[in-house]
Coordinates of N, CA and C in Angstrom, one line a residue:
M1 N 0.8 -1.2 0.0 CA 0.0 0.0 0.0 C 0.9 1.2 0.0
I2 N 0.5 2.2 -0.9 CA 1.3 3.4 -1.1 C 0.6 4.5 -0.3
K3 N 1.4 5.1 0.6 CA 0.9 6.2 1.4 C 1.2 7.5 0.8
G4 N 0.4 8.4 0.9 CA 0.7 9.8 0.3 C -0.6 10.5 0.0
K5 N -0.4 11.5 -0.7 CA -1.5 12.4 -1.1 C -2.1 11.9 -2.4
I6 N -3.3 11.9 -2.4 CA -4.0 11.6 -3.7 C -4.3 12.8 -4.5
V7 N -3.7 12.9 -5.7 CA -3.8 14.0 -6.6 C -5.0 13.8 -7.5
S8 N -5.9 14.7 -7.5 CA -7.1 14.6 -8.4 C -6.9 15.4 -9.6
L9 N -7.0 14.8 -10.7 CA -6.9 15.5 -12.0 C -8.2 15.5 -12.7
N10 N -9.2 16.1 -12.1 CA -10.5 16.1 -12.7 C -10.6 17.3 -13.7
S11 N -11.6 17.4 -14.4 CA -11.7 18.4 -15.5 C -11.8 19.8 -15.0
S12 N -12.2 20.0 -13.7 CA -12.3 21.3 -13.1 C -11.0 22.0 -13.0
D13 N -10.0 21.2 -12.5 CA -8.6 21.7 -12.3 C -8.0 22.1 -13.6
A14 N -8.2 21.3 -14.6 CA -7.6 21.6 -16.0 C -8.2 22.8 -16.5
Q15 N -9.5 23.0 -16.3 CA -10.2 24.2 -16.9 C -9.7 25.5 -16.1
E16 N -9.4 25.4 -14.8 CA -8.9 26.5 -14.1 C -7.5 26.9 -14.6
N17 N -6.7 25.9 -14.9 CA -5.4 26.2 -15.4 C -5.4 26.9 -16.8
G18 N -6.3 26.4 -17.6 CA -6.5 27.0 -18.9 C -7.0 28.4 -18.8
Q19 N -7.9 28.6 -17.9 CA -8.5 30.0 -17.7 C -7.4 30.9 -17.2
S20 N -6.6 30.5 -16.3 CA -5.5 31.4 -15.8 C -4.5 31.7 -17.0
L21 N -4.3 30.8 -17.8 CA -3.4 31.1 -19.0 C -4.0 32.1 -19.9
V22 N -5.3 32.0 -20.2 CA -6.0 33.0 -21.0 C -6.0 34.3 -20.4
E23 N -6.3 34.4 -19.1 CA -6.3 35.7 -18.4 C -4.9 36.3 -18.4
F24 N -3.9 35.5 -18.2 CA -2.5 36.0 -18.3 C -2.2 36.6 -19.6
A25 N -2.6 35.9 -20.7 CA -2.3 36.3 -22.1 C -3.0 37.6 -22.4
I26 N -4.2 37.8 -22.0 CA -4.9 39.0 -22.2 C -4.3 40.2 -21.4
T27 N -4.0 39.9 -20.2 CA -3.4 40.9 -19.3 C -2.1 41.4 -19.9
L28 N -1.3 40.4 -20.3 CA 0.1 40.7 -20.8 C 0.0 41.6 -22.1
V29 N -0.9 41.3 -23.0 CA -1.1 42.1 -24.2 C -1.5 43.5 -23.8
I30 N -2.4 43.7 -22.9 CA -2.8 45.0 -22.5 C -1.7 45.8 -21.8
L31 N -0.9 45.1 -21.0 CA 0.2 45.8 -20.3 C 1.3 46.2 -21.3
L32 N 1.6 45.3 -22.3 CA 2.6 45.7 -23.4 C 2.1 46.9 -24.2
I33 N 0.8 46.9 -24.5 CA 0.3 48.1 -25.3 C 0.5 49.4 -24.4
L34 N 0.1 49.3 -23.2 CA 0.3 50.5 -22.3 C 1.8 50.9 -22.2
L35 N 2.7 49.9 -22.1 CA 4.1 50.2 -22.0 C 4.6 50.9 -23.3
A36 N 4.2 50.3 -24.4 CA 4.6 50.9 -25.7 C 4.1 52.3 -25.9
G37 N 2.8 52.5 -25.4 CA 2.3 53.9 -25.5 C 3.0 54.8 -24.6
L38 N 3.4 54.4 -23.4 CA 4.2 55.3 -22.5 C 5.6 55.6 -23.2
V39 N 6.2 54.7 -23.8 CA 7.5 54.9 -24.5 C 7.3 56.0 -25.6
D40 N 6.3 55.8 -26.4 CA 6.0 56.8 -27.5 C 5.7 58.1 -26.9
T41 N 4.9 58.2 -25.9 CA 4.6 59.5 -25.2 C 5.8 60.1 -24.7
G42 N 6.7 59.4 -24.1 CA 7.9 59.9 -23.5 C 8.8 60.5 -24.7
R43 N 8.9 59.8 -25.7 CA 9.7 60.2 -26.9 C 9.1 61.5 -27.5
A44 N 7.8 61.6 -27.6 CA 7.1 62.7 -28.1 C 7.3 64.0 -27.2
L45 N 7.3 63.7 -25.9 CA 7.5 64.8 -24.9 C 8.9 65.3 -25.0
F46 N 9.9 64.4 -25.1 CA 11.3 64.8 -25.2 C 11.5 65.6 -26.5
T47 N 10.9 65.2 -27.6 CA 11.0 65.9 -28.8 C 10.4 67.3 -28.7
Y48 N 9.2 67.4 -28.1 CA 8.5 68.7 -28.0 C 9.4 69.6 -27.1
L49 N 10.0 69.1 -26.1 CA 10.9 70.0 -25.2 C 12.1 70.5 -26.0
A50 N 12.7 69.6 -26.8 CA 13.8 70.1 -27.6 C 13.4 71.1 -28.7
L51 N 12.2 70.9 -29.3 CA 11.7 71.9 -30.2 C 11.4 73.2 -29.5
R52 N 10.8 73.1 -28.3 CA 10.5 74.3 -27.5 C 11.7 75.1 -27.2
E53 N 12.8 74.4 -26.8 CA 14.0 75.0 -26.4 C 14.6 75.8 -27.7
S54 N 14.5 75.1 -28.8 CA 15.0 75.7 -30.1 C 14.2 77.0 -30.4
A55 N 12.9 76.9 -30.3 CA 12.1 78.1 -30.6 C 12.4 79.2 -29.6
E56 N 12.6 78.9 -28.4 CA 12.9 80.0 -27.4 C 14.2 80.6 -27.7
E57 N 15.2 79.8 -28.1 CA 16.5 80.3 -28.4 C 16.4 81.2 -29.7
G58 N 15.6 80.8 -30.7 CA 15.5 81.6 -31.9 C 14.7 82.9 -31.6
A59 N 13.7 82.9 -30.7 CA 13.0 84.1 -30.4 C 13.8 85.0 -29.6
L60 N 14.7 84.5 -28.7 CA 15.6 85.3 -27.9 C 16.6 86.0 -28.8
F61 N 17.1 85.3 -29.8 CA 18.1 85.9 -30.7 C 17.4 86.9 -31.6
G62 N 16.1 86.6 -32.0 CA 15.3 87.5 -32.8 C 14.9 88.8 -32.1
S63 N 14.9 88.8 -30.8 CA 14.6 90.0 -30.1 C 15.6 91.1 -30.3
T64 N 16.8 90.8 -30.7 CA 17.8 91.8 -30.9 C 18.1 92.1 -32.4
D65 N 17.6 91.2 -33.3 CA 17.8 91.4 -34.7 C 16.6 90.8 -35.4
P66 N 15.4 91.4 -35.3 CA 14.2 90.7 -35.9 C 14.2 90.7 -37.4
S67 N 14.9 91.5 -38.1 CA 14.8 91.5 -39.5 C 15.7 90.5 -40.2
N68 N 16.6 89.9 -39.4 CA 17.5 88.9 -40.0 C 16.9 87.5 -39.8
T69 N 16.0 87.1 -40.7 CA 15.2 85.9 -40.6 C 16.1 84.6 -40.7
S70 N 17.1 84.7 -41.6 CA 17.9 83.5 -41.8 C 18.8 83.2 -40.6
A71 N 19.3 84.3 -40.0 CA 20.1 84.1 -38.8 C 19.3 83.5 -37.6
I72 N 18.0 84.0 -37.5 CA 17.1 83.5 -36.5 C 16.9 82.0 -36.7
Q73 N 16.6 81.6 -37.9 CA 16.4 80.2 -38.3 C 17.6 79.4 -38.0
A74 N 18.8 79.9 -38.4 CA 20.0 79.1 -38.1 C 20.2 79.0 -36.6
R75 N 20.0 80.0 -35.8 CA 20.1 79.9 -34.4 C 19.2 78.9 -33.8
A76 N 17.9 78.9 -34.2 CA 17.0 77.9 -33.7 C 17.4 76.5 -34.1
R77 N 17.9 76.3 -35.3 CA 18.3 74.9 -35.8 C 19.5 74.4 -35.0
N78 N 20.4 75.3 -34.7 CA 21.7 74.9 -34.1 C 21.8 75.0 -32.6
S79 N 20.6 75.3 -32.0 CA 20.7 75.5 -30.5 C 20.5 74.2 -29.8
S80 N 20.0 73.2 -30.4 CA 19.7 71.9 -29.7 C 20.3 70.7 -30.5
D81 N 20.9 69.8 -29.8 CA 21.5 68.6 -30.4 C 20.3 67.8 -31.0
M82 N 19.2 67.8 -30.4 CA 18.1 67.0 -30.8 C 17.6 67.5 -32.2
V83 N 17.4 68.8 -32.3 CA 17.0 69.4 -33.6 C 18.0 69.2 -34.7
R84 N 19.3 69.3 -34.4 CA 20.3 69.1 -35.4 C 20.3 67.8 -36.0
G85 N 19.8 66.8 -35.2 CA 19.8 65.4 -35.7 C 18.8 65.1 -36.8
F86 N 17.7 66.0 -37.0 CA 16.8 65.7 -38.0 C 16.4 67.0 -38.7
N87 N 17.5 67.7 -39.2 CA 17.3 69.0 -39.9 C 16.4 69.0 -41.1
S88 N 16.4 67.9 -41.9 CA 15.6 67.9 -43.1 C 14.1 67.9 -42.8
D89 N 13.7 67.3 -41.6 CA 12.3 67.2 -41.2 C 11.8 68.4 -40.4
V90 N 12.7 69.3 -40.0 CA 12.3 70.4 -39.1 C 12.3 71.7 -39.9
T91 N 11.2 72.4 -39.7 CA 11.0 73.7 -40.3 C 11.0 74.7 -39.2
V92 N 11.6 75.9 -39.5 CA 11.6 77.0 -38.6 C 10.9 78.2 -39.3
Q93 N 9.9 78.7 -38.7 CA 9.1 79.8 -39.3 C 9.3 81.0 -38.3
V94 N 9.6 82.2 -38.9 CA 9.8 83.4 -38.1 C 8.8 84.4 -38.5
N95 N 8.0 85.0 -37.6 CA 7.0 86.0 -37.9 C 7.3 87.2 -36.9
V96 N 7.4 88.4 -37.5 CA 7.4 89.6 -36.7 C 6.0 90.2 -36.6
I97 N 5.6 90.4 -35.4 CA 4.2 90.9 -35.1 C 4.3 92.4 -35.0
G98 N 3.8 93.1 -35.9 CA 3.9 94.5 -36.0 C 5.2 94.9 -36.7
A99 N 5.7 96.1 -36.5 CA 6.9 96.6 -37.1 C 8.1 95.9 -36.4
A100 N 9.2 95.8 -37.1 CA 10.4 95.1 -36.5 C 11.2 96.1 -35.7
C101 N 10.6 96.6 -34.6 CA 11.2 97.6 -33.8 C 10.8 97.4 -32.3
T102 N 11.4 98.1 -31.4 CA 11.2 97.9 -30.0 C 9.7 97.9 -29.6
G103 N 9.4 97.0 -28.7 CA 8.0 96.9 -28.2 C 7.1 95.9 -28.9
N104 N 7.4 95.6 -30.1 CA 6.6 94.6 -30.8 C 7.2 93.2 -30.5
A105 N 6.7 92.2 -31.2 CA 7.1 90.8 -30.9 C 7.6 90.1 -32.1
V106 N 8.5 89.1 -31.8 CA 8.9 88.2 -32.8 C 8.5 86.8 -32.4
R107 N 7.9 86.0 -33.3 CA 7.4 84.7 -32.9 C 8.1 83.6 -33.8
V108 N 8.7 82.6 -33.1 CA 9.4 81.6 -33.8 C 8.7 80.2 -33.6
T109 N 8.3 79.6 -34.7 CA 7.7 78.3 -34.6 C 8.6 77.2 -35.2
V110 N 8.9 76.2 -34.4 CA 9.7 75.1 -34.9 C 8.8 73.8 -35.0
T111 N 8.7 73.2 -36.2 CA 7.8 72.1 -36.4 C 8.6 70.9 -36.9
Y112 N 8.4 69.7 -36.3 CA 8.9 68.5 -36.8 C 7.7 67.7 -37.4
A113 N 7.6 67.7 -38.7 CA 6.4 67.2 -39.4 C 6.2 65.7 -39.3
N114 N 7.3 65.0 -39.2 CA 7.2 63.5 -39.3 C 7.8 62.8 -38.2
F115 N 7.2 63.0 -37.0 CA 7.7 62.3 -35.8 C 7.2 60.8 -35.9
P116 N 8.1 59.8 -35.9 CA 7.7 58.5 -36.1 C 7.1 57.8 -34.8
I117 N 6.1 57.1 -35.0 CA 5.5 56.4 -33.9 C 6.0 54.9 -33.9
T118 N 6.5 54.4 -32.8 CA 7.1 53.1 -32.9 C 6.0 51.9 -32.8
M119 N 4.9 52.2 -32.2 CA 3.8 51.1 -32.1 C 3.2 50.9 -33.5
P120 N 3.3 49.7 -34.0 CA 2.9 49.5 -35.4 C 1.4 49.7 -35.6
F121 N 0.6 49.3 -34.7 CA -0.9 49.3 -35.0 C -1.5 50.7 -34.7
M122 N -0.7 51.6 -34.1 CA -1.2 53.0 -33.8 C -1.4 53.7 -35.1
G123 N -0.6 53.4 -36.1 CA -0.8 54.0 -37.4 C -2.1 53.8 -38.0
A124 N -2.7 52.6 -37.8 CA -4.0 52.3 -38.3 C -5.1 53.1 -37.6
I125 N -4.9 53.4 -36.3 CA -5.8 54.2 -35.6 C -5.7 55.6 -35.9
L126 N -4.5 56.1 -36.0 CA -4.3 57.6 -36.3 C -4.3 57.9 -37.8
G127 N -4.2 56.9 -38.6 CA -4.2 57.1 -40.1 C -2.8 57.3 -40.7
S128 N -1.8 57.4 -39.8 CA -0.4 57.6 -40.3 C 0.5 57.1 -39.2
Q129 N 1.7 56.7 -39.6 CA 2.7 56.2 -38.6 C 3.6 57.3 -38.1
T130 N 3.3 58.6 -38.6 CA 4.0 59.7 -38.1 C 3.0 60.8 -37.6
I131 N 3.4 61.7 -36.7 CA 2.6 62.8 -36.3 C 3.4 64.0 -36.3
P132 N 2.8 65.2 -36.5 CA 3.6 66.5 -36.4 C 3.7 66.9 -35.0
I133 N 4.8 67.5 -34.6 CA 5.0 68.1 -33.3 C 5.5 69.5 -33.6
S134 N 5.0 70.5 -32.9 CA 5.3 71.9 -33.1 C 5.4 72.6 -31.8
A135 N 6.3 73.6 -31.7 CA 6.5 74.4 -30.6 C 6.7 75.8 -31.0
T136 N 6.1 76.8 -30.3 CA 6.2 78.2 -30.6 C 6.7 79.0 -29.4
A137 N 7.5 80.0 -29.7 CA 7.9 80.9 -28.6 C 7.8 82.3 -29.2
T138 N 7.4 83.2 -28.3 CA 7.3 84.7 -28.7 C 8.1 85.5 -27.7
N139 N 8.8 86.5 -28.3 CA 9.6 87.3 -27.4 C 9.5 88.8 -27.9
T140 N 9.6 89.7 -26.9 CA 9.5 91.1 -27.2 C 10.8 91.6 -27.9
I141 N 10.6 92.4 -28.9 CA 11.8 93.0 -29.7 C 12.4 94.1 -28.8
L142 N 13.7 93.9 -28.6 CA 14.4 94.9 -27.7 C 15.1 96.0 -28.5
R143 N 15.6 95.7 -29.7 CA 16.2 96.7 -30.6 C 16.0 96.2 -32.0
P144 N 16.0 97.0 -33.0 CA 16.3 98.5 -33.0 C 15.0 99.2 -32.5
G145 N 15.3 100.5 -32.2 CA 14.2 101.4 -31.7 C 13.3 101.8 -32.9
C146 N 12.1 102.1 -32.6 CA 11.2 102.6 -33.7 C 11.5 104.1 -34.0
S147 N 11.4 104.4 -35.3 CA 11.7 105.8 -35.6 C 10.5 106.6 -36.0

């Protein structure tokens, strides 16, 4: 006679094990989607902050020489390592609000038109695998004086 525990392998135990596996699979998929979404959101936020820094630098430079649009654009492009990495996809737009003299404003908008999304199926939801990210900064013109 063998002494010990009697293990029951009835169909109820097998169904519970299968149910646990299905629950784990569904939960894992949802968690991976959330994680990938967080990674994309973090990348987009980092890119926005780099663009914002570049726009602020361009607006600051433009506050002393608002009529020199090409120099303002160059300053905005070269102010951040992040923006320098994708120069062909980044556009810098400079607008002087009012006359280009003291007291008016200069607005610099930096746009990254094709920010890639890493989650493959998000493109089907959004309609594209890229999204535009834009940042704007406005600064008061300090010189030259108005005549």
